[in-house]
């Protein structure tokens, strides 16, 4: 059985490496993108992406803007998305929920929590 | 220094202290005060700055430190034997991001919200941090793994915040390391 492919979108290479390492160890394949625009490009290039993990504040295009763009385009209506960010405010969380986000994790993340969330949302 | 600024400094200190402890380092010490007119830091240094703003507050945080601190707090340190300067620049930017994220959660208790910029990072030798800004710049020096971390910051409020009246965090205010699922 092939591994499920997860897209991590974060402008920090360190965070992308950390998520990549955690999920690879947890049995997933990982694709990386540095901002929302590249995240959308990656989704176009990898039709088999099973889930997206995204930061909020990034240059060029932020995570919530990326998700709102995906929602508007209607190309990935059932793709699970969770946010991994330093932000924890109610207004942003509500906006993300409105755009269809399934979860919100605040950095620094717990590796076991991330793997459990990804496993559940890609089941 | 007013009581108001003492409270602000306390919040900044807690934001940074919580960040360093979250990385797994245990030897963290702190001293705070006002930034001298010029303070030259010697050696190869990495510095990141991150602004934050809303209708109620605008400010900036600048972190300046050495490779030893950045390497000791990097979450990938168990798996990457040697970090490049590009790796260090990336992580010192993320340090600023996470510290200001903590500050945002602390200030939410006083009904203050703001948006964060993305971090800007510079590195070089013997960086001189000069206080030439119009707004008061404060400095906190942390010792992390025995090395200095200089944290400079300013925060100007358009409406005074009553730090004596804390409102409890909203139910959906999520702390570091926590998560919400919908």
PDB file of C-alpha atoms in Angstrom:
ATOM      1  CA  UNK A   1       0.000   0.000   0.000  1.00  0.00           C
ATOM      2  CA  UNK A   2       1.423   3.387  -0.996  1.00  0.00           C
ATOM      3  CA  UNK A   3       2.091   6.010   1.607  1.00  0.00           C
ATOM      4  CA  UNK A   4      -0.259   8.965   1.880  1.00  0.00           C
ATOM      5  CA  UNK A   5       1.222  12.219   0.641  1.00  0.00           C
ATOM      6  CA  UNK A   6       1.065  15.319   2.845  1.00  0.00           C
ATOM      7  CA  UNK A   7       1.820  18.885   1.739  1.00  0.00           C
ATOM      8  CA  UNK A   8       3.516  21.163   4.305  1.00  0.00           C
ATOM      9  CA  UNK A   9       3.383  24.879   3.488  1.00  0.00           C
ATOM     10  CA  UNK A  10       5.626  27.034   5.676  1.00  0.00           C
ATOM     11  CA  UNK A  11       8.158  29.771   4.936  1.00  0.00           C
ATOM     12  CA  UNK A  12      10.509  28.402   7.613  1.00  0.00           C
ATOM     13  CA  UNK A  13      12.805  25.664   6.303  1.00  0.00           C
ATOM     14  CA  UNK A  14      13.357  24.502   9.888  1.00  0.00           C
ATOM     15  CA  UNK A  15       9.633  23.954  10.439  1.00  0.00           C
ATOM     16  CA  UNK A  16       9.244  22.212   7.070  1.00  0.00           C
ATOM     17  CA  UNK A  17      12.162  19.910   7.947  1.00  0.00           C
ATOM     18  CA  UNK A  18      10.701  19.211  11.382  1.00  0.00           C
ATOM     19  CA  UNK A  19       7.255  18.372   9.983  1.00  0.00           C
ATOM     20  CA  UNK A  20       8.795  16.361   7.135  1.00  0.00           C
ATOM     21  CA  UNK A  21      10.912  14.346   9.568  1.00  0.00           C
ATOM     22  CA  UNK A  22       7.982  13.767  11.945  1.00  0.00           C
ATOM     23  CA  UNK A  23       5.575  12.639   9.228  1.00  0.00           C
ATOM     24  CA  UNK A  24       8.118  10.550   7.337  1.00  0.00           C
ATOM     25  CA  UNK A  25       8.834   8.729  10.601  1.00  0.00           C
ATOM     26  CA  UNK A  26       5.063   8.354  11.021  1.00  0.00           C
ATOM     27  CA  UNK A  27       4.736   6.581   7.664  1.00  0.00           C
ATOM     28  CA  UNK A  28       3.777   9.427   5.310  1.00  0.00           C
ATOM     29  CA  UNK A  29       5.302  10.953   2.195  1.00  0.00           C
ATOM     30  CA  UNK A  30       5.840  14.703   2.384  1.00  0.00           C
ATOM     31  CA  UNK A  31       5.893  17.479  -0.212  1.00  0.00           C
ATOM     32  CA  UNK A  32       7.088  20.959   0.792  1.00  0.00           C
ATOM     33  CA  UNK A  33       6.133  24.471  -0.314  1.00  0.00           C
ATOM     34  CA  UNK A  34       7.435  27.825   0.948  1.00  0.00           C
ATOM     35  CA  UNK A  35       4.296  29.939   0.686  1.00  0.00           C
ATOM     36  CA  UNK A  36       0.641  29.839  -0.311  1.00  0.00           C
ATOM     37  CA  UNK A  37       1.264  30.402  -4.019  1.00  0.00           C
ATOM     38  CA  UNK A  38       3.769  27.550  -4.166  1.00  0.00           C
ATOM     39  CA  UNK A  39       1.362  25.458  -2.092  1.00  0.00           C
ATOM     40  CA  UNK A  40      -1.329  25.868  -4.765  1.00  0.00           C
ATOM     41  CA  UNK A  41       1.254  24.995  -7.434  1.00  0.00           C
ATOM     42  CA  UNK A  42       2.250  21.869  -5.510  1.00  0.00           C
ATOM     43  CA  UNK A  43      -1.387  20.786  -5.330  1.00  0.00           C
ATOM     44  CA  UNK A  44      -1.568  21.137  -9.104  1.00  0.00           C
ATOM     45  CA  UNK A  45       1.572  19.075  -9.563  1.00  0.00           C
ATOM     46  CA  UNK A  46       0.686  16.306  -7.090  1.00  0.00           C
ATOM     47  CA  UNK A  47      -2.869  15.110  -7.631  1.00  0.00           C
ATOM     48  CA  UNK A  48      -2.427  12.488  -4.886  1.00  0.00           C
ATOM     49  CA  UNK A  49      -1.875  14.903  -1.979  1.00  0.00           C
ATOM     50  CA  UNK A  50      -4.107  13.608   0.819  1.00  0.00           C
ATOM     51  CA  UNK A  51      -3.840  16.508   3.246  1.00  0.00           C
ATOM     52  CA  UNK A  52      -2.337  19.987   3.701  1.00  0.00           C
ATOM     53  CA  UNK A  53      -0.622  21.444   6.774  1.00  0.00           C
ATOM     54  CA  UNK A  54      -0.117  25.186   6.460  1.00  0.00           C
ATOM     55  CA  UNK A  55       1.363  28.137   8.312  1.00  0.00           C
ATOM     56  CA  UNK A  56      -0.672  31.376   8.448  1.00  0.00           C
ATOM     57  CA  UNK A  57       1.829  34.227   8.077  1.00  0.00           C
ATOM     58  CA  UNK A  58       3.981  33.777   4.974  1.00  0.00           C
ATOM     59  CA  UNK A  59       5.323  36.078   2.269  1.00  0.00           C
ATOM     60  CA  UNK A  60       3.606  36.278  -1.152  1.00  0.00           C
ATOM     61  CA  UNK A  61       0.474  34.440  -0.021  1.00  0.00           C
ATOM     62  CA  UNK A  62      -0.492  33.489   3.522  1.00  0.00           C
ATOM     63  CA  UNK A  63      -2.091  30.206   4.562  1.00  0.00           C
ATOM     64  CA  UNK A  64      -5.640  31.441   5.007  1.00  0.00           C
ATOM     65  CA  UNK A  65      -5.515  33.313   1.695  1.00  0.00           C
ATOM     66  CA  UNK A  66      -4.307  30.075   0.071  1.00  0.00           C
ATOM     67  CA  UNK A  67      -7.225  28.111   1.536  1.00  0.00           C
ATOM     68  CA  UNK A  68      -9.736  30.771   0.548  1.00  0.00           C
ATOM     69  CA  UNK A  69      -8.311  30.715  -2.992  1.00  0.00           C
ATOM     70  CA  UNK A  70      -8.658  26.916  -3.093  1.00  0.00           C
ATOM     71  CA  UNK A  71     -12.220  27.143  -1.815  1.00  0.00           C
ATOM     72  CA  UNK A  72     -13.094  29.744  -4.439  1.00  0.00           C
ATOM     73  CA  UNK A  73     -11.527  27.644  -7.196  1.00  0.00           C
ATOM     74  CA  UNK A  74     -13.461  24.604  -5.982  1.00  0.00           C
ATOM     75  CA  UNK A  75     -10.674  22.254  -7.059  1.00  0.00           C
ATOM     76  CA  UNK A  76     -10.123  20.420  -3.751  1.00  0.00           C
ATOM     77  CA  UNK A  77     -13.462  20.456  -1.926  1.00  0.00           C
ATOM     78  CA  UNK A  78     -12.759  17.484   0.349  1.00  0.00           C
ATOM     79  CA  UNK A  79      -9.029  17.984   0.984  1.00  0.00           C
ATOM     80  CA  UNK A  80      -8.383  18.098   4.758  1.00  0.00           C
ATOM     81  CA  UNK A  81      -6.350  21.133   5.832  1.00  0.00           C
ATOM     82  CA  UNK A  82      -4.946  22.016   9.248  1.00  0.00           C
ATOM     83  CA  UNK A  83      -3.116  25.174  10.245  1.00  0.00           C
ATOM     84  CA  UNK A  84       0.235  25.036  12.071  1.00  0.00           C
ATOM     85  CA  UNK A  85       1.040  28.517  13.280  1.00  0.00           C
ATOM     86  CA  UNK A  86       2.140  30.775  16.122  1.00  0.00           C
ATOM     87  CA  UNK A  87      -1.246  32.496  15.908  1.00  0.00           C
ATOM     88  CA  UNK A  88      -3.958  31.449  18.334  1.00  0.00           C
ATOM     89  CA  UNK A  89      -6.595  34.186  18.075  1.00  0.00           C
ATOM     90  CA  UNK A  90     -10.313  33.455  17.850  1.00  0.00           C
ATOM     91  CA  UNK A  91     -10.953  35.749  14.865  1.00  0.00           C
ATOM     92  CA  UNK A  92      -8.374  34.038  12.647  1.00  0.00           C
ATOM     93  CA  UNK A  93      -9.539  30.597  13.729  1.00  0.00           C
ATOM     94  CA  UNK A  94     -13.138  31.496  12.848  1.00  0.00           C
ATOM     95  CA  UNK A  95     -12.007  32.766   9.427  1.00  0.00           C
ATOM     96  CA  UNK A  96     -10.095  29.543   8.813  1.00  0.00           C
ATOM     97  CA  UNK A  97     -13.062  27.429   9.935  1.00  0.00           C
ATOM     98  CA  UNK A  98     -15.238  29.353   7.502  1.00  0.00           C
ATOM     99  CA  UNK A  99     -12.836  28.432   4.725  1.00  0.00           C
ATOM    100  CA  UNK A 100     -13.105  24.747   5.655  1.00  0.00           C
ATOM    101  CA  UNK A 101     -10.033  24.184   7.828  1.00  0.00           C
ATOM    102  CA  UNK A 102     -10.284  21.019   9.942  1.00  0.00           C
ATOM    103  CA  UNK A 103      -7.790  21.807  12.703  1.00  0.00           C
ATOM    104  CA  UNK A 104      -5.562  24.438  14.268  1.00  0.00           C
ATOM    105  CA  UNK A 105      -2.228  23.583  15.918  1.00  0.00           C
ATOM    106  CA  UNK A 106      -0.099  26.188  17.676  1.00  0.00           C
ATOM    107  CA  UNK A 107       3.708  26.055  17.410  1.00  0.00           C
ATOM    108  CA  UNK A 108       5.753  24.532  18.852  1.00  0.00           C
ATOM    109  CA  UNK A 109       3.895  21.375  17.881  1.00  0.00           C
ATOM    110  CA  UNK A 110       4.007  18.008  19.608  1.00  0.00           C
ATOM    111  CA  UNK A 111       5.143  15.402  17.045  1.00  0.00           C
ATOM    112  CA  UNK A 112       2.784  12.714  18.370  1.00  0.00           C
ATOM    113  CA  UNK A 113      -0.155  15.130  18.172  1.00  0.00           C
ATOM    114  CA  UNK A 114       0.666  16.016  14.578  1.00  0.00           C
ATOM    115  CA  UNK A 115       0.976  12.376  13.508  1.00  0.00           C
ATOM    116  CA  UNK A 116      -2.294  11.514  15.288  1.00  0.00           C
ATOM    117  CA  UNK A 117      -4.104  14.400  13.583  1.00  0.00           C
ATOM    118  CA  UNK A 118      -2.775  13.517  10.138  1.00  0.00           C
ATOM    119  CA  UNK A 119      -3.570   9.823  10.622  1.00  0.00           C
ATOM    120  CA  UNK A 120      -7.138  10.639  11.668  1.00  0.00           C
ATOM    121  CA  UNK A 121      -7.825  13.167   8.932  1.00  0.00           C
ATOM    122  CA  UNK A 122      -6.419  10.977   6.144  1.00  0.00           C
ATOM    123  CA  UNK A 123      -8.151   7.759   7.296  1.00  0.00           C
TER     124      UNK A 123
ATOM    125  CA  UNK B   1      10.484  53.233  34.069  1.00  0.00           C
ATOM    126  CA  UNK B   2       6.738  53.313  34.710  1.00  0.00           C
ATOM    127  CA  UNK B   3       4.705  50.473  36.184  1.00  0.00           C
ATOM    128  CA  UNK B   4       3.046  50.237  32.783  1.00  0.00           C
ATOM    129  CA  UNK B   5       6.328  49.522  31.042  1.00  0.00           C
ATOM    130  CA  UNK B   6       7.387  47.151  33.785  1.00  0.00           C
ATOM    131  CA  UNK B   7       4.263  45.110  33.036  1.00  0.00           C
ATOM    132  CA  UNK B   8       5.009  45.200  29.322  1.00  0.00           C
ATOM    133  CA  UNK B   9       8.553  44.017  29.943  1.00  0.00           C
ATOM    134  CA  UNK B  10       7.196  41.222  32.122  1.00  0.00           C
ATOM    135  CA  UNK B  11       4.969  40.085  29.239  1.00  0.00           C
ATOM    136  CA  UNK B  12       7.835  40.227  26.746  1.00  0.00           C
ATOM    137  CA  UNK B  13      10.055  38.320  29.167  1.00  0.00           C
ATOM    138  CA  UNK B  14       7.436  35.632  29.654  1.00  0.00           C
ATOM    139  CA  UNK B  15       6.937  35.361  25.877  1.00  0.00           C
ATOM    140  CA  UNK B  16      10.646  34.789  25.298  1.00  0.00           C
ATOM    141  CA  UNK B  17      11.170  32.626  28.370  1.00  0.00           C
ATOM    142  CA  UNK B  18       8.281  30.316  27.395  1.00  0.00           C
ATOM    143  CA  UNK B  19       9.739  30.028  23.903  1.00  0.00           C
ATOM    144  CA  UNK B  20      13.219  29.061  25.108  1.00  0.00           C
ATOM    145  CA  UNK B  21      11.841  26.519  27.576  1.00  0.00           C
ATOM    146  CA  UNK B  22       9.655  25.027  24.812  1.00  0.00           C
ATOM    147  CA  UNK B  23      12.803  24.237  22.839  1.00  0.00           C
ATOM    148  CA  UNK B  24      14.052  22.003  25.628  1.00  0.00           C
ATOM    149  CA  UNK B  25      16.886  24.184  26.951  1.00  0.00           C
ATOM    150  CA  UNK B  26      16.851  24.532  30.717  1.00  0.00           C
ATOM    151  CA  UNK B  27      19.557  27.071  31.543  1.00  0.00           C
ATOM    152  CA  UNK B  28      17.762  30.344  30.817  1.00  0.00           C
ATOM    153  CA  UNK B  29      18.506  33.526  32.789  1.00  0.00           C
ATOM    154  CA  UNK B  30      17.175  37.031  32.261  1.00  0.00           C
ATOM    155  CA  UNK B  31      18.069  40.678  32.985  1.00  0.00           C
ATOM    156  CA  UNK B  32      16.191  43.715  31.642  1.00  0.00           C
ATOM    157  CA  UNK B  33      16.473  47.501  31.311  1.00  0.00           C
ATOM    158  CA  UNK B  34      16.528  50.322  28.808  1.00  0.00           C
ATOM    159  CA  UNK B  35      18.708  49.979  25.721  1.00  0.00           C
ATOM    160  CA  UNK B  36      21.851  52.128  25.841  1.00  0.00           C
ATOM    161  CA  UNK B  37      22.309  54.636  23.013  1.00  0.00           C
ATOM    162  CA  UNK B  38      24.685  52.214  21.361  1.00  0.00           C
ATOM    163  CA  UNK B  39      25.480  48.636  22.213  1.00  0.00           C
ATOM    164  CA  UNK B  40      27.906  46.741  20.013  1.00  0.00           C
ATOM    165  CA  UNK B  41      27.643  42.978  20.087  1.00  0.00           C
ATOM    166  CA  UNK B  42      30.886  41.228  19.156  1.00  0.00           C
ATOM    167  CA  UNK B  43      31.411  38.197  16.974  1.00  0.00           C
ATOM    168  CA  UNK B  44      29.371  36.506  14.243  1.00  0.00           C
ATOM    169  CA  UNK B  45      25.753  37.328  14.986  1.00  0.00           C
ATOM    170  CA  UNK B  46      22.296  36.606  13.685  1.00  0.00           C
ATOM    171  CA  UNK B  47      19.483  39.091  14.115  1.00  0.00           C
ATOM    172  CA  UNK B  48      15.809  38.915  13.218  1.00  0.00           C
ATOM    173  CA  UNK B  49      13.146  41.581  13.496  1.00  0.00           C
ATOM    174  CA  UNK B  50       9.400  41.205  13.358  1.00  0.00           C
ATOM    175  CA  UNK B  51       6.779  43.935  13.477  1.00  0.00           C
ATOM    176  CA  UNK B  52       3.260  43.770  14.815  1.00  0.00           C
ATOM    177  CA  UNK B  53       0.402  46.210  14.455  1.00  0.00           C
ATOM    178  CA  UNK B  54      -3.293  46.797  14.998  1.00  0.00           C
ATOM    179  CA  UNK B  55      -5.563  49.746  15.764  1.00  0.00           C
ATOM    180  CA  UNK B  56      -4.542  49.420  19.426  1.00  0.00           C
ATOM    181  CA  UNK B  57      -0.811  48.719  19.268  1.00  0.00           C
ATOM    182  CA  UNK B  58       2.209  48.831  17.017  1.00  0.00           C
ATOM    183  CA  UNK B  59       5.636  47.528  17.850  1.00  0.00           C
ATOM    184  CA  UNK B  60       8.668  45.547  16.891  1.00  0.00           C
ATOM    185  CA  UNK B  61      10.835  42.806  18.361  1.00  0.00           C
ATOM    186  CA  UNK B  62      14.499  42.374  17.418  1.00  0.00           C
ATOM    187  CA  UNK B  63      16.465  39.314  18.520  1.00  0.00           C
ATOM    188  CA  UNK B  64      20.238  39.251  18.255  1.00  0.00           C
ATOM    189  CA  UNK B  65      22.239  36.206  19.229  1.00  0.00           C
ATOM    190  CA  UNK B  66      25.032  33.794  18.397  1.00  0.00           C
ATOM    191  CA  UNK B  67      25.118  30.552  16.477  1.00  0.00           C
ATOM    192  CA  UNK B  68      25.526  28.529  19.706  1.00  0.00           C
ATOM    193  CA  UNK B  69      22.089  29.637  20.989  1.00  0.00           C
ATOM    194  CA  UNK B  70      20.400  29.144  17.631  1.00  0.00           C
ATOM    195  CA  UNK B  71      21.868  25.661  17.253  1.00  0.00           C
ATOM    196  CA  UNK B  72      20.997  24.683  20.847  1.00  0.00           C
ATOM    197  CA  UNK B  73      17.334  25.615  20.379  1.00  0.00           C
ATOM    198  CA  UNK B  74      16.814  24.300  16.832  1.00  0.00           C
ATOM    199  CA  UNK B  75      14.186  21.510  16.940  1.00  0.00           C
ATOM    200  CA  UNK B  76      16.187  19.504  14.412  1.00  0.00           C
ATOM    201  CA  UNK B  77      19.422  19.548  16.443  1.00  0.00           C
ATOM    202  CA  UNK B  78      19.250  15.839  17.211  1.00  0.00           C
ATOM    203  CA  UNK B  79      19.135  14.972  13.515  1.00  0.00           C
ATOM    204  CA  UNK B  80      21.281  17.601  11.777  1.00  0.00           C
ATOM    205  CA  UNK B  81      24.920  17.447  12.936  1.00  0.00           C
ATOM    206  CA  UNK B  82      26.038  20.808  11.527  1.00  0.00           C
ATOM    207  CA  UNK B  83      23.826  23.778  10.736  1.00  0.00           C
ATOM    208  CA  UNK B  84      24.646  26.186   7.912  1.00  0.00           C
ATOM    209  CA  UNK B  85      24.317  29.955   8.322  1.00  0.00           C
ATOM    210  CA  UNK B  86      21.203  29.743   6.121  1.00  0.00           C
ATOM    211  CA  UNK B  87      19.710  27.228   8.601  1.00  0.00           C
ATOM    212  CA  UNK B  88      20.559  29.592  11.477  1.00  0.00           C
ATOM    213  CA  UNK B  89      19.059  32.588   9.695  1.00  0.00           C
ATOM    214  CA  UNK B  90      15.871  30.622   9.144  1.00  0.00           C
ATOM    215  CA  UNK B  91      15.574  29.513  12.767  1.00  0.00           C
ATOM    216  CA  UNK B  92      16.362  32.926  14.285  1.00  0.00           C
ATOM    217  CA  UNK B  93      13.505  34.290  12.152  1.00  0.00           C
ATOM    218  CA  UNK B  94      11.199  31.574  13.454  1.00  0.00           C
ATOM    219  CA  UNK B  95      12.330  32.386  17.015  1.00  0.00           C
ATOM    220  CA  UNK B  96      11.025  35.944  16.579  1.00  0.00           C
ATOM    221  CA  UNK B  97       7.815  34.580  15.090  1.00  0.00           C
ATOM    222  CA  UNK B  98       7.156  32.220  18.002  1.00  0.00           C
ATOM    223  CA  UNK B  99       8.076  34.778  20.697  1.00  0.00           C
ATOM    224  CA  UNK B 100       5.713  37.382  19.228  1.00  0.00           C
ATOM    225  CA  UNK B 101       3.088  34.650  18.877  1.00  0.00           C
ATOM    226  CA  UNK B 102       3.400  34.049  22.623  1.00  0.00           C
ATOM    227  CA  UNK B 103       3.137  37.806  23.262  1.00  0.00           C
ATOM    228  CA  UNK B 104      -0.019  37.928  21.186  1.00  0.00           C
ATOM    229  CA  UNK B 105      -1.616  35.251  23.346  1.00  0.00           C
ATOM    230  CA  UNK B 106      -0.599  37.051  26.560  1.00  0.00           C
ATOM    231  CA  UNK B 107      -1.968  40.402  25.333  1.00  0.00           C
ATOM    232  CA  UNK B 108      -5.225  38.756  24.264  1.00  0.00           C
ATOM    233  CA  UNK B 109      -5.993  38.479  27.992  1.00  0.00           C
ATOM    234  CA  UNK B 110      -6.158  42.284  27.987  1.00  0.00           C
ATOM    235  CA  UNK B 111      -8.257  42.431  24.802  1.00  0.00           C
ATOM    236  CA  UNK B 112      -5.305  43.524  22.648  1.00  0.00           C
ATOM    237  CA  UNK B 113      -4.964  41.848  19.263  1.00  0.00           C
ATOM    238  CA  UNK B 114      -2.531  42.503  16.391  1.00  0.00           C
ATOM    239  CA  UNK B 115      -1.246  41.126  13.108  1.00  0.00           C
ATOM    240  CA  UNK B 116       2.328  39.891  12.705  1.00  0.00           C
ATOM    241  CA  UNK B 117       4.692  40.641   9.849  1.00  0.00           C
ATOM    242  CA  UNK B 118       6.989  37.957   8.484  1.00  0.00           C
ATOM    243  CA  UNK B 119      10.476  38.127  10.039  1.00  0.00           C
ATOM    244  CA  UNK B 120      13.434  39.917   8.472  1.00  0.00           C
ATOM    245  CA  UNK B 121      16.870  38.423   9.218  1.00  0.00           C
ATOM    246  CA  UNK B 122      20.371  39.828   8.952  1.00  0.00           C
ATOM    247  CA  UNK B 123      23.681  38.302   9.964  1.00  0.00           C
ATOM    248  CA  UNK B 124      27.201  39.674  10.261  1.00  0.00           C
ATOM    249  CA  UNK B 125      30.055  40.533  12.597  1.00  0.00           C
ATOM    250  CA  UNK B 126      29.995  43.062  15.437  1.00  0.00           C
ATOM    251  CA  UNK B 127      26.444  44.333  15.024  1.00  0.00           C
ATOM    252  CA  UNK B 128      25.814  47.733  16.616  1.00  0.00           C
ATOM    253  CA  UNK B 129      22.280  48.019  17.902  1.00  0.00           C
ATOM    254  CA  UNK B 130      21.604  51.736  18.269  1.00  0.00           C
ATOM    255  CA  UNK B 131      18.510  53.278  19.791  1.00  0.00           C
ATOM    256  CA  UNK B 132      17.679  56.055  17.351  1.00  0.00           C
ATOM    257  CA  UNK B 133      13.960  55.327  17.077  1.00  0.00           C
ATOM    258  CA  UNK B 134      11.366  57.845  18.236  1.00  0.00           C
ATOM    259  CA  UNK B 135       9.718  55.236  20.405  1.00  0.00           C
ATOM    260  CA  UNK B 136      11.308  53.893  23.570  1.00  0.00           C
ATOM    261  CA  UNK B 137      13.233  50.702  22.926  1.00  0.00           C
ATOM    262  CA  UNK B 138      13.640  48.247  25.779  1.00  0.00           C
ATOM    263  CA  UNK B 139      16.133  45.458  26.034  1.00  0.00           C
ATOM    264  CA  UNK B 140      16.149  42.124  27.778  1.00  0.00           C
ATOM    265  CA  UNK B 141      19.241  39.991  27.839  1.00  0.00           C
ATOM    266  CA  UNK B 142      18.726  36.286  28.210  1.00  0.00           C
ATOM    267  CA  UNK B 143      21.520  33.854  28.867  1.00  0.00           C
ATOM    268  CA  UNK B 144      20.662  30.633  27.061  1.00  0.00           C
ATOM    269  CA  UNK B 145      23.124  27.756  27.258  1.00  0.00           C
ATOM    270  CA  UNK B 146      25.521  30.318  28.741  1.00  0.00           C
ATOM    271  CA  UNK B 147      25.399  32.633  25.705  1.00  0.00           C
ATOM    272  CA  UNK B 148      23.748  36.008  25.348  1.00  0.00           C
ATOM    273  CA  UNK B 149      20.458  36.598  23.569  1.00  0.00           C
ATOM    274  CA  UNK B 150      19.614  40.279  23.213  1.00  0.00           C
ATOM    275  CA  UNK B 151      15.927  40.977  22.789  1.00  0.00           C
ATOM    276  CA  UNK B 152      15.041  44.589  21.930  1.00  0.00           C
ATOM    277  CA  UNK B 153      11.470  45.684  21.603  1.00  0.00           C
ATOM    278  CA  UNK B 154       9.071  48.562  21.545  1.00  0.00           C
ATOM    279  CA  UNK B 155       5.310  48.679  21.798  1.00  0.00           C
ATOM    280  CA  UNK B 156       3.178  51.793  21.510  1.00  0.00           C
ATOM    281  CA  UNK B 157      -0.486  51.643  22.436  1.00  0.00           C
ATOM    282  CA  UNK B 158      -3.003  54.085  20.984  1.00  0.00           C
ATOM    283  CA  UNK B 159      -5.337  53.280  23.871  1.00  0.00           C
ATOM    284  CA  UNK B 160      -3.840  52.585  27.318  1.00  0.00           C
ATOM    285  CA  UNK B 161      -4.264  48.987  28.402  1.00  0.00           C
ATOM    286  CA  UNK B 162      -5.424  48.331  31.930  1.00  0.00           C
ATOM    287  CA  UNK B 163      -3.006  45.601  32.975  1.00  0.00           C
ATOM    288  CA  UNK B 164      -4.808  45.306  36.317  1.00  0.00           C
ATOM    289  CA  UNK B 165      -7.917  43.990  34.591  1.00  0.00           C
ATOM    290  CA  UNK B 166      -7.307  40.686  32.911  1.00  0.00           C
ATOM    291  CA  UNK B 167     -10.134  39.136  30.965  1.00  0.00           C
ATOM    292  CA  UNK B 168      -9.942  35.397  30.694  1.00  0.00           C
ATOM    293  CA  UNK B 169      -8.724  34.123  27.360  1.00  0.00           C
ATOM    294  CA  UNK B 170     -11.466  33.390  24.875  1.00  0.00           C
ATOM    295  CA  UNK B 171     -12.326  29.679  24.565  1.00  0.00           C
ATOM    296  CA  UNK B 172     -10.768  29.486  21.130  1.00  0.00           C
ATOM    297  CA  UNK B 173      -7.494  31.151  22.137  1.00  0.00           C
ATOM    298  CA  UNK B 174      -5.060  28.287  21.672  1.00  0.00           C
ATOM    299  CA  UNK B 175      -1.770  28.045  23.546  1.00  0.00           C
ATOM    300  CA  UNK B 176       1.545  26.840  22.165  1.00  0.00           C
ATOM    301  CA  UNK B 177       1.646  23.075  21.754  1.00  0.00           C
ATOM    302  CA  UNK B 178      -2.163  22.843  21.831  1.00  0.00           C
ATOM    303  CA  UNK B 179      -4.642  22.192  19.084  1.00  0.00           C
ATOM    304  CA  UNK B 180      -8.286  22.517  18.105  1.00  0.00           C
ATOM    305  CA  UNK B 181     -10.121  20.225  15.709  1.00  0.00           C
ATOM    306  CA  UNK B 182     -13.450  21.032  14.068  1.00  0.00           C
TER     307      UNK B 182
END
